[in-house]
PDB file of C-alpha atoms in Angstrom:
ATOM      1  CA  UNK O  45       0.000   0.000   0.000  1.00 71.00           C
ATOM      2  CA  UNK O  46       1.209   3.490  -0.759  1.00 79.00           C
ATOM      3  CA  UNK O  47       2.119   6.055   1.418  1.00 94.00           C
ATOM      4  CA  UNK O  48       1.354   9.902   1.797  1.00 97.00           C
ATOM      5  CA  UNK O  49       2.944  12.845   1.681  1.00 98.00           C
ATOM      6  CA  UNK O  50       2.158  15.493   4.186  1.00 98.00           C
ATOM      7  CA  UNK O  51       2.626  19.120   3.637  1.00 98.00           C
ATOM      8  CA  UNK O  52       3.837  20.769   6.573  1.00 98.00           C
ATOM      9  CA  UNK O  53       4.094  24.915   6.891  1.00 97.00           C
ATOM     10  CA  UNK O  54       6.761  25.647   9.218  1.00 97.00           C
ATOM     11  CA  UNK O  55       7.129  29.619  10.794  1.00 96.00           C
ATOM     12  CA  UNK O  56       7.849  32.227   8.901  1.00 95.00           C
ATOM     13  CA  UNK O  57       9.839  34.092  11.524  1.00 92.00           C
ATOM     14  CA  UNK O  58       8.183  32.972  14.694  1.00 94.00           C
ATOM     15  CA  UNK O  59       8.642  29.724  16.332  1.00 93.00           C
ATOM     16  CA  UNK O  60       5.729  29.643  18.474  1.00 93.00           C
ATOM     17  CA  UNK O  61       3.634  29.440  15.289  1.00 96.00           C
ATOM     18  CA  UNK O  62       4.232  25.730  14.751  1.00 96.00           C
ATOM     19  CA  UNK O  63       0.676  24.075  15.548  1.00 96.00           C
ATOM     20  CA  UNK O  64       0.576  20.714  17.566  1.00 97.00           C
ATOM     21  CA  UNK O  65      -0.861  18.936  14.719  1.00 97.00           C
ATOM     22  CA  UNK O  66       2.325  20.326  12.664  1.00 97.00           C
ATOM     23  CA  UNK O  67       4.551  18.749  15.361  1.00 97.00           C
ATOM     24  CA  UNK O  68       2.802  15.559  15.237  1.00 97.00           C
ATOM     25  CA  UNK O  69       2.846  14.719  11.436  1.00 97.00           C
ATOM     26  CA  UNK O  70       6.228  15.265  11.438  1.00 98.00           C
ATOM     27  CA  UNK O  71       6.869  13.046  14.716  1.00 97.00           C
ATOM     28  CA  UNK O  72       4.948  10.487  12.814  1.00 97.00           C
ATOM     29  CA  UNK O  73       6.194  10.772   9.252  1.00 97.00           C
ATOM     30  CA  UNK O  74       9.001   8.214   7.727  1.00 98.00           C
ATOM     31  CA  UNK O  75      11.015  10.681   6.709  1.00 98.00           C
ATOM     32  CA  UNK O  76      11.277  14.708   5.739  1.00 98.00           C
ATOM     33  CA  UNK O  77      11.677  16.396   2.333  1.00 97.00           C
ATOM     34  CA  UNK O  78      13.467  19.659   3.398  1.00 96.00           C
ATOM     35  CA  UNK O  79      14.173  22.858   0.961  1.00 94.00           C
ATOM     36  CA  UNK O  80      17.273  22.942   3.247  1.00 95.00           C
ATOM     37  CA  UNK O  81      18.277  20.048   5.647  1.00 96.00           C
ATOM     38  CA  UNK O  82      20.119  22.507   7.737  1.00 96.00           C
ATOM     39  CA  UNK O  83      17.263  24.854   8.484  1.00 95.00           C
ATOM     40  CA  UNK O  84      14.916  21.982   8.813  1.00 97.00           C
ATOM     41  CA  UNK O  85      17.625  20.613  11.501  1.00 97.00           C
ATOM     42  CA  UNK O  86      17.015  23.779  13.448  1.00 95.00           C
ATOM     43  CA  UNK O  87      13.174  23.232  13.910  1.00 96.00           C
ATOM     44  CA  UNK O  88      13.622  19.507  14.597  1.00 97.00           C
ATOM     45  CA  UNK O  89      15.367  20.469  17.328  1.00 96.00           C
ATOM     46  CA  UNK O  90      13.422  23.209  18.484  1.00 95.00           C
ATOM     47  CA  UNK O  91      10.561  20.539  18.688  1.00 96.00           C
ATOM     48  CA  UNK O  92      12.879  17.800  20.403  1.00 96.00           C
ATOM     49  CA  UNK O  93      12.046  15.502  17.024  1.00 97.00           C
ATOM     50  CA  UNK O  94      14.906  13.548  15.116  1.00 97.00           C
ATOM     51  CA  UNK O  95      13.732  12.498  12.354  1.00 96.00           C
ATOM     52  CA  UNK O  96      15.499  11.240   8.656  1.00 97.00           C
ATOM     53  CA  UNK O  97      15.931  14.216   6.119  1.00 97.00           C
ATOM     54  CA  UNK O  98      16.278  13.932   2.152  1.00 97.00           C
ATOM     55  CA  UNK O  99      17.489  17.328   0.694  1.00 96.00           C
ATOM     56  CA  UNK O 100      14.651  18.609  -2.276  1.00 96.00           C
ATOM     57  CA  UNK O 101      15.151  21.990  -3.669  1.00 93.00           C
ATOM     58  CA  UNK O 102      14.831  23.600  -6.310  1.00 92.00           C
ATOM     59  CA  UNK O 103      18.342  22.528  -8.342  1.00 92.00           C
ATOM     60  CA  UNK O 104      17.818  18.880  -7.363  1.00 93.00           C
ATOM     61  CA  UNK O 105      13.984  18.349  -7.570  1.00 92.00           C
ATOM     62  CA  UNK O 106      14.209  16.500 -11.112  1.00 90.00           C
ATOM     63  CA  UNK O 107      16.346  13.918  -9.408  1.00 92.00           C
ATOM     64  CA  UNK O 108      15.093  13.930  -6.074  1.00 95.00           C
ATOM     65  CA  UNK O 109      11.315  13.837  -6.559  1.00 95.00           C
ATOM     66  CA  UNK O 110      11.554  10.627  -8.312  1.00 95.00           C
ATOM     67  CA  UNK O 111      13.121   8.942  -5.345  1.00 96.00           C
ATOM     68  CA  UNK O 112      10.869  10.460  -2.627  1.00 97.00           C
ATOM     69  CA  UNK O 113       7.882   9.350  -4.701  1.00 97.00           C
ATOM     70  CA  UNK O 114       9.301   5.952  -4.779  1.00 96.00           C
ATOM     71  CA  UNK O 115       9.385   5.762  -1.269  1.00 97.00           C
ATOM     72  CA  UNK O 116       5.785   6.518  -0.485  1.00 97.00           C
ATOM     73  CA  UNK O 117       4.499   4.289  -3.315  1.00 97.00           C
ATOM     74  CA  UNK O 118       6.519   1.502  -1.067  1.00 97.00           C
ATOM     75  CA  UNK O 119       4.453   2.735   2.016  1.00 97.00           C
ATOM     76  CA  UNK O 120       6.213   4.984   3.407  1.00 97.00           C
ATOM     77  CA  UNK O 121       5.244   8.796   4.513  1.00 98.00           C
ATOM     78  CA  UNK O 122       7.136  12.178   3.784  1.00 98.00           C
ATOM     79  CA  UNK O 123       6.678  15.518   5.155  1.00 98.00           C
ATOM     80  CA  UNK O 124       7.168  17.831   2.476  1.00 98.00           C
ATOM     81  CA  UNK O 125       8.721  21.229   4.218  1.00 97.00           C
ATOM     82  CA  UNK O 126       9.998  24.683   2.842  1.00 95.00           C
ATOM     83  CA  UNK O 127      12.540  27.089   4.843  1.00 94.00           C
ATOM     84  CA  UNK O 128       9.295  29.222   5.814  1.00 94.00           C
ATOM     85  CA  UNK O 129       5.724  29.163   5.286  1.00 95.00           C
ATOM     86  CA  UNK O 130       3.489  26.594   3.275  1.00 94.00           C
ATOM     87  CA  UNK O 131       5.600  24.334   0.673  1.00 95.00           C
ATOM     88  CA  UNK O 132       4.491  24.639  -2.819  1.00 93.00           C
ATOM     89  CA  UNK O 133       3.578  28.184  -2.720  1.00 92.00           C
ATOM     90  CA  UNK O 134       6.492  30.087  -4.540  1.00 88.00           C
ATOM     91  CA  UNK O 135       8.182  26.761  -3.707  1.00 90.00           C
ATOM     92  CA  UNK O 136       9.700  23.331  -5.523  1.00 92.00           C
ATOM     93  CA  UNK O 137       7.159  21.947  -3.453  1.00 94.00           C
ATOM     94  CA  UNK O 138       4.370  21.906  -6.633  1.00 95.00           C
ATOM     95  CA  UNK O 139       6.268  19.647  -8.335  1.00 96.00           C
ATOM     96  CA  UNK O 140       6.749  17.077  -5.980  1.00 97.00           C
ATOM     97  CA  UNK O 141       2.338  17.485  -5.342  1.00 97.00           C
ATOM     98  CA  UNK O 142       2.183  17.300  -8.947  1.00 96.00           C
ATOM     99  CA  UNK O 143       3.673  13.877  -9.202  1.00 96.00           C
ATOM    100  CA  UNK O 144       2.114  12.320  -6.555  1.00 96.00           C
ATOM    101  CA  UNK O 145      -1.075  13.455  -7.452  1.00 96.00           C
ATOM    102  CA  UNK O 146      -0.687  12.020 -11.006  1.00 96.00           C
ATOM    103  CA  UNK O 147       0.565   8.706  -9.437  1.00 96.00           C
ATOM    104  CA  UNK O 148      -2.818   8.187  -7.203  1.00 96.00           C
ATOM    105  CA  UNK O 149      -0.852   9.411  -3.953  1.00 97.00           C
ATOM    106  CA  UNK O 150      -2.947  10.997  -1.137  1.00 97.00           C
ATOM    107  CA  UNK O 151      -1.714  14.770  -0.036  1.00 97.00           C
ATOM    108  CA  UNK O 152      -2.882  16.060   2.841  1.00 97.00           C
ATOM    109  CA  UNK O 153      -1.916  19.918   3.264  1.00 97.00           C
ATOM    110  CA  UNK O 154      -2.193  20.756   6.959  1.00 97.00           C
ATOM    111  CA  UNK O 155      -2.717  24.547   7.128  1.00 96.00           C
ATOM    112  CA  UNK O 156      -0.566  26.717   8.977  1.00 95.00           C
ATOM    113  CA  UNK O 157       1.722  29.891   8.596  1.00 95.00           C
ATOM    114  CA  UNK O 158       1.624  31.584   5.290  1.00 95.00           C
ATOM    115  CA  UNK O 159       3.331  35.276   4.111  1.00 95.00           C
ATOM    116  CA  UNK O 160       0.881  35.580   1.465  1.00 96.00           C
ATOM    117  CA  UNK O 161      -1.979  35.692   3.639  1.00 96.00           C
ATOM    118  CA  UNK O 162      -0.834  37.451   6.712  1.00 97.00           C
ATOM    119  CA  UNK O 163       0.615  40.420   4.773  1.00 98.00           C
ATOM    120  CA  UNK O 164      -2.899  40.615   3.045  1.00 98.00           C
ATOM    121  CA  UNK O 165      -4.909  41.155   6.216  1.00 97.00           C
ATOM    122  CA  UNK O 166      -2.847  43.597   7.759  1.00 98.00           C
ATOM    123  CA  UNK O 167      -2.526  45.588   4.537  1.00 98.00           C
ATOM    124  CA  UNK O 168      -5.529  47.641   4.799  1.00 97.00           C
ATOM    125  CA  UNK O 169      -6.024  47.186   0.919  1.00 98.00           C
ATOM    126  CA  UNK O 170      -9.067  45.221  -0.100  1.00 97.00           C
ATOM    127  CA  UNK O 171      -8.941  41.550   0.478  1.00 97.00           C
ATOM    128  CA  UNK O 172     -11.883  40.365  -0.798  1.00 96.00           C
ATOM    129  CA  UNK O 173     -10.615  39.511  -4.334  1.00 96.00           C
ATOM    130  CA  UNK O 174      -6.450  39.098  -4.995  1.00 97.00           C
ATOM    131  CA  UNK O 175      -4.066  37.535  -7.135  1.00 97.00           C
ATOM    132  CA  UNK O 176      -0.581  36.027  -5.611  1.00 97.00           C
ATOM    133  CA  UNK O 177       2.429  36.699  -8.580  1.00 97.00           C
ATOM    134  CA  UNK O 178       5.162  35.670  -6.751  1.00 94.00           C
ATOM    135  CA  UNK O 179       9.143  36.485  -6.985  1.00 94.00           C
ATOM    136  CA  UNK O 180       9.166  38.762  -9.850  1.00 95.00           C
ATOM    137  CA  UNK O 181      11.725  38.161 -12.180  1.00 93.00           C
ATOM    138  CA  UNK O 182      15.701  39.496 -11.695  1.00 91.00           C
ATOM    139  CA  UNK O 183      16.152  40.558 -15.558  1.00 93.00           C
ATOM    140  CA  UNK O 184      15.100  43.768 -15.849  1.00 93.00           C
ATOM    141  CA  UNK O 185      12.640  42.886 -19.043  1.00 94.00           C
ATOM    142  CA  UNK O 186      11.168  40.270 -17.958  1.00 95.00           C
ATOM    143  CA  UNK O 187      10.053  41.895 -14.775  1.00 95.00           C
ATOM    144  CA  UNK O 188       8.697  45.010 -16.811  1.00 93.00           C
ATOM    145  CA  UNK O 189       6.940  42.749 -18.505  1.00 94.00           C
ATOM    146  CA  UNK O 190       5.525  41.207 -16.250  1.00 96.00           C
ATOM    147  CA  UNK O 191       4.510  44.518 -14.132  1.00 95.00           C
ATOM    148  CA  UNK O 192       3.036  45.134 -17.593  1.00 93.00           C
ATOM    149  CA  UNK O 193       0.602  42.704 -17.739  1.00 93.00           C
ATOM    150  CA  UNK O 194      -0.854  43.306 -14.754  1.00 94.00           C
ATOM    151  CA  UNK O 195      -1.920  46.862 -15.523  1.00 92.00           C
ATOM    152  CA  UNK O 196      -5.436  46.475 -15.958  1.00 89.00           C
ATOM    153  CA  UNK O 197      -5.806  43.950 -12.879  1.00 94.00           C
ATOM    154  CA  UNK O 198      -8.148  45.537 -10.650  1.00 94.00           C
ATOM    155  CA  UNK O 199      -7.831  42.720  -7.582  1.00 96.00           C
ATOM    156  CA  UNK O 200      -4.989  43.661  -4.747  1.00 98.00           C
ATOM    157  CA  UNK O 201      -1.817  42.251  -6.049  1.00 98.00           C
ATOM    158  CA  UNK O 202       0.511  40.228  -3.760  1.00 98.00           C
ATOM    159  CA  UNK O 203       4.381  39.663  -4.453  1.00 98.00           C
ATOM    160  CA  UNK O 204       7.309  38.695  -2.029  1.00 96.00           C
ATOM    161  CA  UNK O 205      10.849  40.834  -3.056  1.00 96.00           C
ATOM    162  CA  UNK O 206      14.256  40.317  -1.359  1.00 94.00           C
ATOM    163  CA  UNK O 207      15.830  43.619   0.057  1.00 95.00           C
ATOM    164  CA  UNK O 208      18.308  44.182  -2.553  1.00 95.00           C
ATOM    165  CA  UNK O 209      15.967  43.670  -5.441  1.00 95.00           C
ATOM    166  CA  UNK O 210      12.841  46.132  -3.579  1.00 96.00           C
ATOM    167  CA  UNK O 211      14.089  49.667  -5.056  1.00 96.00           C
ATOM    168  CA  UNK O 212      14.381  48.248  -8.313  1.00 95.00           C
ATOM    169  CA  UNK O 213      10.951  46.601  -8.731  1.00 97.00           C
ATOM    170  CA  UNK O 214       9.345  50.014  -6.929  1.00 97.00           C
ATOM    171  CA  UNK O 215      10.243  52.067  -9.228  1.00 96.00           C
ATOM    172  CA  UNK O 216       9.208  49.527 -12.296  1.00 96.00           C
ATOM    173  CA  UNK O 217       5.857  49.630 -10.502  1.00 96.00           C
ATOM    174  CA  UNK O 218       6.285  52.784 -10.408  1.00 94.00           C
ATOM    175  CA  UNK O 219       6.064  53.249 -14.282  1.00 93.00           C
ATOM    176  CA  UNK O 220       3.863  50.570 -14.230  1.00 93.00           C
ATOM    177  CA  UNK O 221       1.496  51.678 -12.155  1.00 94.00           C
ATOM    178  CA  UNK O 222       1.966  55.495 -11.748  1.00 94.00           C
ATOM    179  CA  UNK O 223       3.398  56.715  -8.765  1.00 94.00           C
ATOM    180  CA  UNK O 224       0.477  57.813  -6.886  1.00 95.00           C
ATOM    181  CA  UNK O 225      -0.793  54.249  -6.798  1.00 96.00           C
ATOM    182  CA  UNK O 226      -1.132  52.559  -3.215  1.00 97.00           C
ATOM    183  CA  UNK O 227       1.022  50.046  -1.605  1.00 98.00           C
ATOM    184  CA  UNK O 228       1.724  48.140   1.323  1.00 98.00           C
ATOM    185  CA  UNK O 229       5.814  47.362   2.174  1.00 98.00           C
ATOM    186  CA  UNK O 230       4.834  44.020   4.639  1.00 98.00           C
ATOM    187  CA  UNK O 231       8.544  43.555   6.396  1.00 96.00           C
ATOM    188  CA  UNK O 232      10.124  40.489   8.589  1.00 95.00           C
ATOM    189  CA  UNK O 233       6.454  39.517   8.896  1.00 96.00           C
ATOM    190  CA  UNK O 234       5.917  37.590  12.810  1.00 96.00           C
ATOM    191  CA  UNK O 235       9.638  38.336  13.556  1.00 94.00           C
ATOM    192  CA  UNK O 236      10.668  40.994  16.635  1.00 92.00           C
ATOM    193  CA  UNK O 237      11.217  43.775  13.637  1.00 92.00           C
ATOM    194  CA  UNK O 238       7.562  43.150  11.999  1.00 95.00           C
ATOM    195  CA  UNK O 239       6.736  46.556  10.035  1.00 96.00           C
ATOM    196  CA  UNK O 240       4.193  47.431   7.872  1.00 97.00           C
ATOM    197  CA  UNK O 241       4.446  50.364   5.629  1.00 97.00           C
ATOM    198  CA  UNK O 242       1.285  51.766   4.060  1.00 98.00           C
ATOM    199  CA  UNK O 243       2.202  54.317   1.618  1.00 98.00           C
ATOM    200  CA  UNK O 244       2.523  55.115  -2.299  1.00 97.00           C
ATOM    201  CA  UNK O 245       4.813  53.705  -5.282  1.00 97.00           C
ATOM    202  CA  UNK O 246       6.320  57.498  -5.157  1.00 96.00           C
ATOM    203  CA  UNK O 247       7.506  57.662  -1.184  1.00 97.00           C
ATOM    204  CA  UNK O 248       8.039  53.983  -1.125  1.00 97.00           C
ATOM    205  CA  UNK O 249      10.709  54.250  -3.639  1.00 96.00           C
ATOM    206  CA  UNK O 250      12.283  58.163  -2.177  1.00 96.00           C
ATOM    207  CA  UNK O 251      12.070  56.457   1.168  1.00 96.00           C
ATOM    208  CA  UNK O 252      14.325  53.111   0.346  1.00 96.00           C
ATOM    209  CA  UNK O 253      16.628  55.791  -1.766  1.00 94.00           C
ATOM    210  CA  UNK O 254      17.601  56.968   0.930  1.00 93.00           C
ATOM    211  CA  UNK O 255      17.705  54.361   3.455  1.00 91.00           C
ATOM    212  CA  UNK O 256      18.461  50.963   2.337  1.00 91.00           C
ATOM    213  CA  UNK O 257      15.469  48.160   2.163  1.00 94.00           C
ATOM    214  CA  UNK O 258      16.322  44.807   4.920  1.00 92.00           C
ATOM    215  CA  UNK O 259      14.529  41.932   5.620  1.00 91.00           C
ATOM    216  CA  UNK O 260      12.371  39.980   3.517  1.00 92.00           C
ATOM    217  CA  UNK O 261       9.785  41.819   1.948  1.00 97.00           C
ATOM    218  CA  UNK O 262       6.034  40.973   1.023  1.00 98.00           C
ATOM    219  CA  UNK O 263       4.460  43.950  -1.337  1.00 98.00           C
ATOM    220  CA  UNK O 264       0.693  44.186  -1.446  1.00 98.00           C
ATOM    221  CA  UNK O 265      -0.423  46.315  -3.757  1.00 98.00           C
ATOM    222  CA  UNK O 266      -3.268  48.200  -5.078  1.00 97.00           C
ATOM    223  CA  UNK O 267      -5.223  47.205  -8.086  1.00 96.00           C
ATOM    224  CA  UNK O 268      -6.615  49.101 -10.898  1.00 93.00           C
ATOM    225  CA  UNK O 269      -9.483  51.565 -10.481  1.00 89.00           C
ATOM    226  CA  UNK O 270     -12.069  49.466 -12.655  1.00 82.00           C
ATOM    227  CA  UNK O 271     -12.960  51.352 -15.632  1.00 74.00           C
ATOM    228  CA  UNK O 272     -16.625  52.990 -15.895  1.00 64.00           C
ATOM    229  CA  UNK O 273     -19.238  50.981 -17.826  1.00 62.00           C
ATOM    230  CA  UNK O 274     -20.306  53.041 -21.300  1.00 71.00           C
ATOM    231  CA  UNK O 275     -23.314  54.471 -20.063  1.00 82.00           C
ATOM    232  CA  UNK O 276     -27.226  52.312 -21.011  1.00 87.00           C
ATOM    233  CA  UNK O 277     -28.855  54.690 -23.607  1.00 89.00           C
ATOM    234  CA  UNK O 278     -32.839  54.016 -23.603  1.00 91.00           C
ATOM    235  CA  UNK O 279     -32.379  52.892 -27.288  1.00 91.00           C
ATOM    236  CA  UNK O 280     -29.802  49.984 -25.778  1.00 91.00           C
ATOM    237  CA  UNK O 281     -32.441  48.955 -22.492  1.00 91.00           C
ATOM    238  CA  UNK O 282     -35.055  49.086 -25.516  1.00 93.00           C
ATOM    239  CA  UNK O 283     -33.165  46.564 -27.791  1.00 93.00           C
ATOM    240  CA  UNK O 284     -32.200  44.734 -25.141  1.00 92.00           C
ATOM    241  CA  UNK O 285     -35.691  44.008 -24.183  1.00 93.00           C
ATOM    242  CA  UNK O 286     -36.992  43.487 -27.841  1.00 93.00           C
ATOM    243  CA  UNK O 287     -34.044  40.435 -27.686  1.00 91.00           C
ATOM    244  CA  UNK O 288     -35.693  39.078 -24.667  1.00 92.00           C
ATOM    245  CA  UNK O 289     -39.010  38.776 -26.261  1.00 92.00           C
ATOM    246  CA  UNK O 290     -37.552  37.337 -29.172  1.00 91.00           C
ATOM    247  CA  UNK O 291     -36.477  34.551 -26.782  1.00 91.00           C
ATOM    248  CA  UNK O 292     -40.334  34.194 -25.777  1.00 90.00           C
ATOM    249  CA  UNK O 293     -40.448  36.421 -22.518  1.00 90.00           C
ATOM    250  CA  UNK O 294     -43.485  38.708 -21.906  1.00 93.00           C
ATOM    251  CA  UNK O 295     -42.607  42.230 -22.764  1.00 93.00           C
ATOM    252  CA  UNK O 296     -43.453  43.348 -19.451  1.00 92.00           C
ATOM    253  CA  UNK O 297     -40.766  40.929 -17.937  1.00 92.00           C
ATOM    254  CA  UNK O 298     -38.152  41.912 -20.631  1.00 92.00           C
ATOM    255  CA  UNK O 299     -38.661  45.688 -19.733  1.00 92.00           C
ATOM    256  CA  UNK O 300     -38.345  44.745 -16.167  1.00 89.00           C
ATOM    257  CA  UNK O 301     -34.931  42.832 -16.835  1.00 90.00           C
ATOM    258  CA  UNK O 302     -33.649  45.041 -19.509  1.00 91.00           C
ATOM    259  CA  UNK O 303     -34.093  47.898 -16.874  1.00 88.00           C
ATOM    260  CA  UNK O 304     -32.433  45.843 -14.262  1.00 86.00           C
ATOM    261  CA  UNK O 305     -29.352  45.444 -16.425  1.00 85.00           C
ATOM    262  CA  UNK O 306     -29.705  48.871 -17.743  1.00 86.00           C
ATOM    263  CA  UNK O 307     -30.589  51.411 -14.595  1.00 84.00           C
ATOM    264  CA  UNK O 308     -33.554  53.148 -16.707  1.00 88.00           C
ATOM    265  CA  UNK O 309     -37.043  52.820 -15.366  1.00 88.00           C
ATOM    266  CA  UNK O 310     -38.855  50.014 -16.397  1.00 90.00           C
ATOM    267  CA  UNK O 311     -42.009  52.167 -17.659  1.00 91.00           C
ATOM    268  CA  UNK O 312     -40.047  54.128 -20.151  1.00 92.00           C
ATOM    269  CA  UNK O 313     -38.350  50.630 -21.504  1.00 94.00           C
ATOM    270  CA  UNK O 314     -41.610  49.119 -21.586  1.00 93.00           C
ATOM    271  CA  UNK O 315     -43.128  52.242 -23.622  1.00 93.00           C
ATOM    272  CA  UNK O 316     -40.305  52.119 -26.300  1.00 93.00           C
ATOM    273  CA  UNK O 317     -40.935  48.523 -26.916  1.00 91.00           C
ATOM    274  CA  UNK O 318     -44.184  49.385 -28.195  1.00 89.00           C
TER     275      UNK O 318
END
């Protein structure tokens, strides 16, 4: 019988933020799948666990996935961690799920710490809708590019930038974006130095000029304003609702829906149908 694989979020600056159910899967688990064995050493023996370790990264995945999955498909089961946070986001971690999942194995994710989500609700941007884009790219083109794309996206937009690359990629958001546009600078989340900085593209970028960015950085930024929809003329609610009755519904009801759709009264609709 096959085995599992477990992922296991591990703190993301704080070690009191390691649940007891984390502790237990990986007291119970065969064996660990570590980003870095000698990080993963550290919380082993913060939690007084010892416990095999198999190095899986992101330069030795191709090789090392294959073996871990041959292990649980002999029974055993791994706990899949990253150096912080929830493996498989922004992680080598997908991979691994990816073959498993293909080759009928169980994964259970057991939730737990994650930057993406704690810089979010502390932001004071809307959270309601979002998109997570990651690491943005080192080469300069491929991250304008990328900021590019995005310039129409109306849903707060989450990335996670190392210190020396954060002046760089604010002032591409900058001309991205426009300078005026909100953001939230989400630093050494959970850690003694937590910060949050909620200010614009402009002072975030004049404010790391002049004093160098540290710590690991998670940027939550503002979307697009979404653009105004072309106004309903009374000719549009009209055809609108001589459509509906094409498609068999009683005029009054098309007037009603074509003015629900359109913002005009319902009367005047219902007149110009006639």
């Amino acid at each position: 019988m096959a085995g599992m694989l477990y992922l296991v979020p591990t703190p993301i600056g704080n070690l009191g933020d390691i649940s007891a159910r984390c502790r237990e899967t990986l007291a119970q688990a065969d064996f660990i799948a570590a980003e870095d064995t000698r990080v993963t050493l550290k919380l082993l023996n913060h939690l007084e666990l010892k416990k095999p370790l198999v190095s899986y990264y992101e330069h030795n995945k191709a090789a090392s996935g294959g073996k871990i999955l041959d292990r649980i498909l002999a029974g055993e089961t791994c706990a899949l961690v990253s150096d912080a946070g929830s493996p498989a986001i922004s992680d080598p971690g997908e991979d691994l799920v990816r073959q498993c999942a293909e080759a009928g194995v169980t994964v259970c994710a057991i939730p737990g710490p994650c930057a993406v989500i704690t810089a979010l609700s502390i932001s004071g941007l809307p959270t309601g809708r979002f998109t997570f884009e990651g690491f943005l790219s080192t080469a300069k083109k491929s991250r304008r590019e990328h900021l590019e794309s995005l310039q129409a996206e109306t849903r707060t937009m989450v990335f996670y930038e190392a210190p020396h690359k954060l002046l760089a990629t604010l002032e591409d958001m900058s001309a991205a974006f426009g300078p005026g546009r909100r953001i939230s600078l989400c630093r050494e989340l959970t850690k003694l130095h937590e910060e949050v900085i909620r200010t614009t593209l402009e002072e975030a970028a004049l404010r790391f000029r002049e004093a160098p960015p540290k710590g690991e950085f998670v940027l939550v930024l503002e979307g697009a304003t979404p653009a105004a929809a072309p106004a309903w003329t009374l000719e549009d609610a009209a055809a609108r609702a001589q459509s509906l009755m094409a498609q068999g519904l009683p005029r009054k009801e098309a007037a009603r829906q074509a003015a629900q759709e359109s913002g005009l009264p319902k009367k005047a609709i219902y007149d110009a149908t006639l």
